[in-house]
CSV table of C-alpha atoms and ligand atoms in Angstrom, one decimal:
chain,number,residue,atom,x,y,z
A,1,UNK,CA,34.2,62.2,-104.5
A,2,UNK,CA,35.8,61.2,-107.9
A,3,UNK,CA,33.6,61.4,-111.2
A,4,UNK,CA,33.9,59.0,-113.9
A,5,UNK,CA,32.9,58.9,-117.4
A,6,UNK,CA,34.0,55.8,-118.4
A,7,UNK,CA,33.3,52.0,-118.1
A,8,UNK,CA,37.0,51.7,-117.8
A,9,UNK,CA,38.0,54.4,-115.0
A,10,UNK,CA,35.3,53.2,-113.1
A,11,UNK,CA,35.7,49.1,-113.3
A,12,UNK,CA,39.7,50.8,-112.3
A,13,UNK,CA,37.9,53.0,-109.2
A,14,UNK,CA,35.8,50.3,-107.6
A,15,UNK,CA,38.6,47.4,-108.1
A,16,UNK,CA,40.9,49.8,-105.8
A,17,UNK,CA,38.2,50.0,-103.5
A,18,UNK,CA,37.6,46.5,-103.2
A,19,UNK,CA,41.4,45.4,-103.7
A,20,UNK,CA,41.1,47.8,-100.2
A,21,UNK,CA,39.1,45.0,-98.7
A,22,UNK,CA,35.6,47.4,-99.5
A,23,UNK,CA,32.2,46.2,-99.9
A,24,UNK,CA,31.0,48.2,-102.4
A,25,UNK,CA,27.2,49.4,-102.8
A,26,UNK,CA,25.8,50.8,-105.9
A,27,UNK,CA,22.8,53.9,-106.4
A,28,UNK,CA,21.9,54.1,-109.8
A,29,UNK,CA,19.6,57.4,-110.7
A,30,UNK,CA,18.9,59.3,-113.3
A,31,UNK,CA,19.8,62.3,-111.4
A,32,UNK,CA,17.8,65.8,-110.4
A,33,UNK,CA,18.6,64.5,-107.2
A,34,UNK,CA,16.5,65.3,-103.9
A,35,UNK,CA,16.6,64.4,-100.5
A,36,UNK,CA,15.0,60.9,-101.1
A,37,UNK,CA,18.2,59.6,-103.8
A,38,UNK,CA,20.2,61.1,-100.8
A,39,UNK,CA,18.5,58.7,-98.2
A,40,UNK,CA,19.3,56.2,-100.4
A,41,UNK,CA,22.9,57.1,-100.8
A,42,UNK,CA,22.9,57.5,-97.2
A,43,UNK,CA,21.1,53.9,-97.1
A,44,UNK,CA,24.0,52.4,-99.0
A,45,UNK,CA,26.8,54.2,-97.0
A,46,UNK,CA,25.2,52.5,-93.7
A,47,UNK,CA,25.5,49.4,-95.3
A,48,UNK,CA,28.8,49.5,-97.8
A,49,UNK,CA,32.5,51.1,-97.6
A,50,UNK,CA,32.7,52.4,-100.6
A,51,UNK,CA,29.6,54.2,-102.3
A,52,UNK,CA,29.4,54.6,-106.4
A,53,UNK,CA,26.4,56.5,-107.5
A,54,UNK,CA,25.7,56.6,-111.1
A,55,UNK,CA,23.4,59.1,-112.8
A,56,UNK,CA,22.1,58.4,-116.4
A,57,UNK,CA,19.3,59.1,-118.1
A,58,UNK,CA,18.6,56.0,-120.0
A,59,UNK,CA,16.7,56.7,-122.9
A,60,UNK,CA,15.6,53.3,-123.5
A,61,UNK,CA,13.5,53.1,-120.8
A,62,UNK,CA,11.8,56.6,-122.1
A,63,UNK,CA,9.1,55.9,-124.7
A,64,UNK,CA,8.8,57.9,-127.7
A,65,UNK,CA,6.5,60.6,-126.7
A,66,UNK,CA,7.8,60.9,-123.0
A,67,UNK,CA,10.0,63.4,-121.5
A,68,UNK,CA,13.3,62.4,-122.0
A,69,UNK,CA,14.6,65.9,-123.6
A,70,UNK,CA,13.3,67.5,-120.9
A,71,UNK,CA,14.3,65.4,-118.0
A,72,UNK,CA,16.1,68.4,-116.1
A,73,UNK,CA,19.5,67.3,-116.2
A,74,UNK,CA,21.8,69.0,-112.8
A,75,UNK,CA,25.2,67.4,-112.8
A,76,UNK,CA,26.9,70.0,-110.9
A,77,UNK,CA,24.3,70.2,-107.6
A,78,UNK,CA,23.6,66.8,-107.9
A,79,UNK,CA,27.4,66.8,-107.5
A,80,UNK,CA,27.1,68.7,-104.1
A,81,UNK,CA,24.2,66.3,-102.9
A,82,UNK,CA,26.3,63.1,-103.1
A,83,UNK,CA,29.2,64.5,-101.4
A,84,UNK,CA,26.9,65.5,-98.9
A,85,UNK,CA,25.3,62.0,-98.5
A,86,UNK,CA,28.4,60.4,-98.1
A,87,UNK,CA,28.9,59.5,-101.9
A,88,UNK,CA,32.8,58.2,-102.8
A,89,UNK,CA,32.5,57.6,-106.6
A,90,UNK,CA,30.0,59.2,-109.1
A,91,UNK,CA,29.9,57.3,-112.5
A,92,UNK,CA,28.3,59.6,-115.0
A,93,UNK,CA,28.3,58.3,-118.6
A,94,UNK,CA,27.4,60.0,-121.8
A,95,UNK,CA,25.2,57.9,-123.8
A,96,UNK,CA,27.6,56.4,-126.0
A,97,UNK,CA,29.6,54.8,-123.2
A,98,UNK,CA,26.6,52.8,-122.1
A,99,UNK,CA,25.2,51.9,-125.6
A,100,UNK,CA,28.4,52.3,-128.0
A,101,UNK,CA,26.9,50.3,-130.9
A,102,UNK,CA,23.6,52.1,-130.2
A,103,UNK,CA,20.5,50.9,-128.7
A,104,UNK,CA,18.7,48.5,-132.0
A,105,UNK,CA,21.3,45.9,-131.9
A,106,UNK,CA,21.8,45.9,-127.7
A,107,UNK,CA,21.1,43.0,-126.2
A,108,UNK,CA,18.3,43.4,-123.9
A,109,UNK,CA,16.8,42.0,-120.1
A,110,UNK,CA,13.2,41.6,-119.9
A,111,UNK,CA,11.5,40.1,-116.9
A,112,UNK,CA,8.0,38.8,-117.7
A,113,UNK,CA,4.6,38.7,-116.1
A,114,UNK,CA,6.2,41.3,-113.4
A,115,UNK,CA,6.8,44.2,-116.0
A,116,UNK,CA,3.5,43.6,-117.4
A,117,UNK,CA,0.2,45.6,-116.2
A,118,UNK,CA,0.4,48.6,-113.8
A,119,UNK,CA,3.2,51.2,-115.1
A,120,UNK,CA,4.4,48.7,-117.8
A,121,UNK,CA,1.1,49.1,-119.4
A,122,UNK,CA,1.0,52.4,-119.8
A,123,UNK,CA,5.0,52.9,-120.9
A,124,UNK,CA,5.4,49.7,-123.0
A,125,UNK,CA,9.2,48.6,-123.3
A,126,UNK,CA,10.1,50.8,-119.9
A,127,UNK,CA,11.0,48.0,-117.8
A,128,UNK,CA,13.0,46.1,-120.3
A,129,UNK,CA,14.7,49.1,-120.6
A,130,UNK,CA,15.1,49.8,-116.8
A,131,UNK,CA,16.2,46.0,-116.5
A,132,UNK,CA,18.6,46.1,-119.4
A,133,UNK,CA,20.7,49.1,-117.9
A,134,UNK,CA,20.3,48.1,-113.9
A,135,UNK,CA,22.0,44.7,-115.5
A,136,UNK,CA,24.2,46.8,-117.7
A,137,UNK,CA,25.6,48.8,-114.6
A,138,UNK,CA,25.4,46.0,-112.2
A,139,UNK,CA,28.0,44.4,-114.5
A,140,UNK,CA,30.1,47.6,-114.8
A,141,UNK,CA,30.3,47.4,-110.8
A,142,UNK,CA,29.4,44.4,-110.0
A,143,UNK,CA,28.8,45.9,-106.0
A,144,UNK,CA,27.7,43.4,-102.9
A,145,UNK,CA,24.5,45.8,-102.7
A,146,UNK,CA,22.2,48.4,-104.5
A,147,UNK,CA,19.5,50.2,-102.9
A,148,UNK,CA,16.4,51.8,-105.0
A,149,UNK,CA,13.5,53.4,-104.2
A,150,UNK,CA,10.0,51.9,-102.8
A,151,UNK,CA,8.7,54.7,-105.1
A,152,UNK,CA,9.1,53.0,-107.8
A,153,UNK,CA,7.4,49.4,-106.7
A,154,UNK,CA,7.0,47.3,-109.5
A,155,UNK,CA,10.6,49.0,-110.8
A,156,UNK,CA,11.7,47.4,-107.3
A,157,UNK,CA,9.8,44.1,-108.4
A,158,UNK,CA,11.3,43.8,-111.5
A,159,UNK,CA,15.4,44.5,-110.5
A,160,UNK,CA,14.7,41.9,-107.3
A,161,UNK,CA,13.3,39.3,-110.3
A,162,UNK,CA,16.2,39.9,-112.7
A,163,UNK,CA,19.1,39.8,-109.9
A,164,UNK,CA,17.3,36.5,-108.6
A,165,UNK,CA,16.5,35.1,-111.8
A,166,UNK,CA,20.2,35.6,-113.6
A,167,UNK,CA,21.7,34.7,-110.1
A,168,UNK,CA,23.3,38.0,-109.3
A,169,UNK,CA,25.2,38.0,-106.3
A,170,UNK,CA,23.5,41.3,-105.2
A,171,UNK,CA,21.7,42.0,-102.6
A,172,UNK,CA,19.1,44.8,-103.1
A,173,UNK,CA,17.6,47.1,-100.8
A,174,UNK,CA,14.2,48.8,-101.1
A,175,UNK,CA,14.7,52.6,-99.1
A,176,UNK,CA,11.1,54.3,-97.9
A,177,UNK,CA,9.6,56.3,-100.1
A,178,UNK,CA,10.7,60.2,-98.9
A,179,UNK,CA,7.8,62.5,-99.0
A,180,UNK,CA,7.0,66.1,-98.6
A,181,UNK,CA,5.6,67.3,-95.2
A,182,UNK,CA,2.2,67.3,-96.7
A,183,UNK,CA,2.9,63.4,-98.0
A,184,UNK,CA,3.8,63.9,-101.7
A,185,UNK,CA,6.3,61.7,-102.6
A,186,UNK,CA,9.7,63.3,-103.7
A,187,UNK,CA,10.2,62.9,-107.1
A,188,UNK,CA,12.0,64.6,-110.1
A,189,UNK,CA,8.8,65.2,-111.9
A,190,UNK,CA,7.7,67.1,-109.3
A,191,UNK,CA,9.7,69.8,-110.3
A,192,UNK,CA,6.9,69.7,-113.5
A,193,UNK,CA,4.2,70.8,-111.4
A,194,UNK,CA,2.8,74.4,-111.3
A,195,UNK,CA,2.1,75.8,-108.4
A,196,UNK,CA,-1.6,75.2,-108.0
A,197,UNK,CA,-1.0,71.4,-109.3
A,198,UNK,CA,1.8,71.1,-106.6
A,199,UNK,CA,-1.0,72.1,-103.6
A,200,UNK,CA,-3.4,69.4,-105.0
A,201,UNK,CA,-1.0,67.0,-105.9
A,202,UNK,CA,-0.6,65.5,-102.2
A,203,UNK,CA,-4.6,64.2,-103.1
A,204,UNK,CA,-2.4,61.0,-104.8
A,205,UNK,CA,-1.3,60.0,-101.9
A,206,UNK,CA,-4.1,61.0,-99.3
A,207,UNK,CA,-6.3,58.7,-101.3
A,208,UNK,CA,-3.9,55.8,-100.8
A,209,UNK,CA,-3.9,56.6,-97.2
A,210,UNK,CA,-7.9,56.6,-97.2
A,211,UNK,CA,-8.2,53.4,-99.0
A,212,UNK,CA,-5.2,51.4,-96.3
A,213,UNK,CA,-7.4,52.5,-93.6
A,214,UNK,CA,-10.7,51.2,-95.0
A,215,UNK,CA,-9.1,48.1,-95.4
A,216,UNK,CA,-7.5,48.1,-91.9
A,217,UNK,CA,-10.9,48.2,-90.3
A,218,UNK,CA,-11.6,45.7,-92.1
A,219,UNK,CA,-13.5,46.5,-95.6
A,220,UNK,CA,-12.6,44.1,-98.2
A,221,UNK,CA,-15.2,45.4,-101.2
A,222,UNK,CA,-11.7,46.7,-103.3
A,223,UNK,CA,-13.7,47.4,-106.0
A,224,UNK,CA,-15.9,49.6,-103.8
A,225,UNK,CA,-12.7,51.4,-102.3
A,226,UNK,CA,-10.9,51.9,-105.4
A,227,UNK,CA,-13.9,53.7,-107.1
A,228,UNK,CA,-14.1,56.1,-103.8
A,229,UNK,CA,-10.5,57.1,-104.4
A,230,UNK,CA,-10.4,57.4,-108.0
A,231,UNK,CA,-13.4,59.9,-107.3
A,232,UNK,CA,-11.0,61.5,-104.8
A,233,UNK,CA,-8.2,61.7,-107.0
A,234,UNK,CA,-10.6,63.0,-109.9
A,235,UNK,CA,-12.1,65.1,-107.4
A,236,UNK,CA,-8.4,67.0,-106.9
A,237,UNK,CA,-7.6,67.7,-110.4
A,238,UNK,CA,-5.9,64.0,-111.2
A,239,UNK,CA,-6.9,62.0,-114.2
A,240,UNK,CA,-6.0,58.6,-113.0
A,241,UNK,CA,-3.8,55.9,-114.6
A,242,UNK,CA,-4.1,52.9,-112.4
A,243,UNK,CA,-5.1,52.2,-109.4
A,244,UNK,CA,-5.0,48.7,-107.8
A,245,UNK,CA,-4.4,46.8,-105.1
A,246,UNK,CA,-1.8,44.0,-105.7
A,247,UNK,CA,-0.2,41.1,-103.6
A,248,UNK,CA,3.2,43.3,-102.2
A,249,UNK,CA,5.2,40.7,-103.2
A,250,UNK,CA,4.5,39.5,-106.6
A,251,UNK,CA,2.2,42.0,-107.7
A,252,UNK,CA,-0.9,39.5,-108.6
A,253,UNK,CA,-4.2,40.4,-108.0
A,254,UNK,CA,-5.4,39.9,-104.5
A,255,UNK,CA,-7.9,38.3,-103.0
A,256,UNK,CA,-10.3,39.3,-99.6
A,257,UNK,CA,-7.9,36.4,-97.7
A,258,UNK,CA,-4.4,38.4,-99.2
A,259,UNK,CA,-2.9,40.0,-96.3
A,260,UNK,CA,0.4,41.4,-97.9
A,261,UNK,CA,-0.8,44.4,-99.9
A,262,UNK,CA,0.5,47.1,-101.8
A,263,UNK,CA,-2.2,49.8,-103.1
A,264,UNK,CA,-0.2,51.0,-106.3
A,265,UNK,CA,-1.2,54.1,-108.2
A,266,UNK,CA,-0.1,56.4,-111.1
A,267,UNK,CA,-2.2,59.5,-111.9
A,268,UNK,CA,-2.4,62.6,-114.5
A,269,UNK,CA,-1.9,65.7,-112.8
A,270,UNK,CA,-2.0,68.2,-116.1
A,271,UNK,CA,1.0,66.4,-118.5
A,272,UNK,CA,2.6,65.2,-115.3
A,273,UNK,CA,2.5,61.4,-114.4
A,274,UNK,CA,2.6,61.1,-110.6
A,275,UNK,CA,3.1,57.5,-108.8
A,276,UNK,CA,2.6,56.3,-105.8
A,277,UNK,CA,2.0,53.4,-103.5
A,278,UNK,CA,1.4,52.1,-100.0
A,279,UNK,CA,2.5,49.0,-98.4
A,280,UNK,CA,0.3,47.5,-95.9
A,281,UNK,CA,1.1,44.3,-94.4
A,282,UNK,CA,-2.1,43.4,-92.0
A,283,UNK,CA,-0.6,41.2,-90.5
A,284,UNK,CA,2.1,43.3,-89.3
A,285,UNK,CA,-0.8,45.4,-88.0
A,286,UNK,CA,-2.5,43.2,-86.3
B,301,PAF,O1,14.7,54.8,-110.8
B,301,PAF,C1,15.4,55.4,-111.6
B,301,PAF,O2,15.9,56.5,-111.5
B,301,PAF,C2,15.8,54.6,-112.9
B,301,PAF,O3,14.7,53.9,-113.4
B,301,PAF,C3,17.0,53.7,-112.7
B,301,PAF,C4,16.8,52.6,-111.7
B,301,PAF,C5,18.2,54.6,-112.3
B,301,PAF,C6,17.4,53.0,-114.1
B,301,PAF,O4,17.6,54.0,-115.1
């Protein structure tokens, strides 16, 4: 596996590849990799010949008092972790390379309505910054395929809306979320935690579960359900952020007749922001 700094070696990398007669698929991450970016990488190698990963922590999707300085940045293992996934090109840009004239006068992607609400709310200007640099490096590879995280839902939402709406020949593919044996979603922040946050911290997800199997035997008071698993969460040490249920698809609010659901939740667990979600389709379980 080759890594590149530059836009240029790595427009010259992938244009090899495909001159080869590759499809090419694309991971972009931030890095601090675990085993869930290497189920994605993995994801991408099942579906593409050639596999660029590119780890950047984009700061303008960090708001001013959030943890961007102390986003654990690992180049070398994460190094290790690709190879071992079945990663062929890793492009790893300082910031400069992606925002040379600096980020004020950059021109920006912001998808409406869908980055509104939910963890938009609480980080204002995230997802215009997450659109702006999944557009940025979409154009830098231009791959047949990307896959991201179900983790991140309404992240998901937003790059499906943007690649759809400025009629990006991409497709995208969502990858499960990758938990823990006790069901906490892998994440980089998780490395936060200390340890006695860590053992409550699966509570996030546990009251997801409880709240998708209320609903499956059929209770429909949400309202009802939500404030039970807030209580839970609360209960575990969490001060909660959001938690809703939403239409899976285009993250409205649901009715009692919606049948595509996603119960999407972000929660305080000391400074540490934790998200999760759950995706329950009833008709699939039907
Ligand atoms: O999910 C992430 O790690 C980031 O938001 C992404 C998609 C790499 C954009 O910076």
């Amino acid at each position: 596996m080759n890594t590149v700094k530059t836009v240029r070696e790595l427009r010259a990398a992938v244009a090899r590849a495909r001159s080869e007669g590759k499809r090419i698929g694309l991971v972009p991450t931030m890095g601090n990799l675990h085993s869930g970016h290497a189920a994605l990488v993995a994801k991408a190698a099942q579906r593409a010949d050639f596999v660029v990963a590119s780890i950047f922590v984009n700061p303008m999707q960090f708001g001013p008092s959030e943890d961007l300085d102390k986003y654990p940045r690992t180049l070398a293992a994460d190094q290790e972790k690709l190879i071992q996934a079945g990663c062929n090109l890793l492009f790893a840009p300082a910031v400069e390379e992606i925002y040379p004239d600096g980020m004020a006068v950059q021109t920006r992607v912001s998808v409406p309505q869908l980055s509104e609400g939910l963890c938009g709310a609480s980080r204002p200007g995230h997802f215009e910054g997450v659109a702006t640099v999944v557009s940025k490096l979409f154009n830098m590879v231009q791959p047949d395929l990307a896959v991201f995280g179900q983790k991140d839902y309404q992240q998901l939402a937003v790059i499906r809306a943007l690649v759809r709406d400025l009629n990006m020949p991409i497709q995208i593919i969502g990858e499960p979320t990758a938990r823990a044996e006790d069901g906490l979603a892998l994440s980089s922040r998780n490395g936060y935690l200390t340890q006695d946050q860590r053992s409550a911290a699966p509570a996030l997800y546990a009251s997801l579960t409880q709240v998708a199997a209320a609903i499956r035997a059929g209770d429909r008071d949400y309202p009802a359900l939500i404030a039970t698993a807030r209580a839970q969460q609360e209960a575990a040490g969490f001060k909660p952020d959001y938690l809703e249920i939403r239409h899976a698809i285009n993250l409205r609010q649901v009715t009692a007749e919606d049948r595509d659901l996603v119960i999407v939740a972000a929660a305080y667990i000391g400074t540490t922001r934790l998200i999760d979600n759950l995706h329950l389709d009833l008709d699939a379980h039907a």
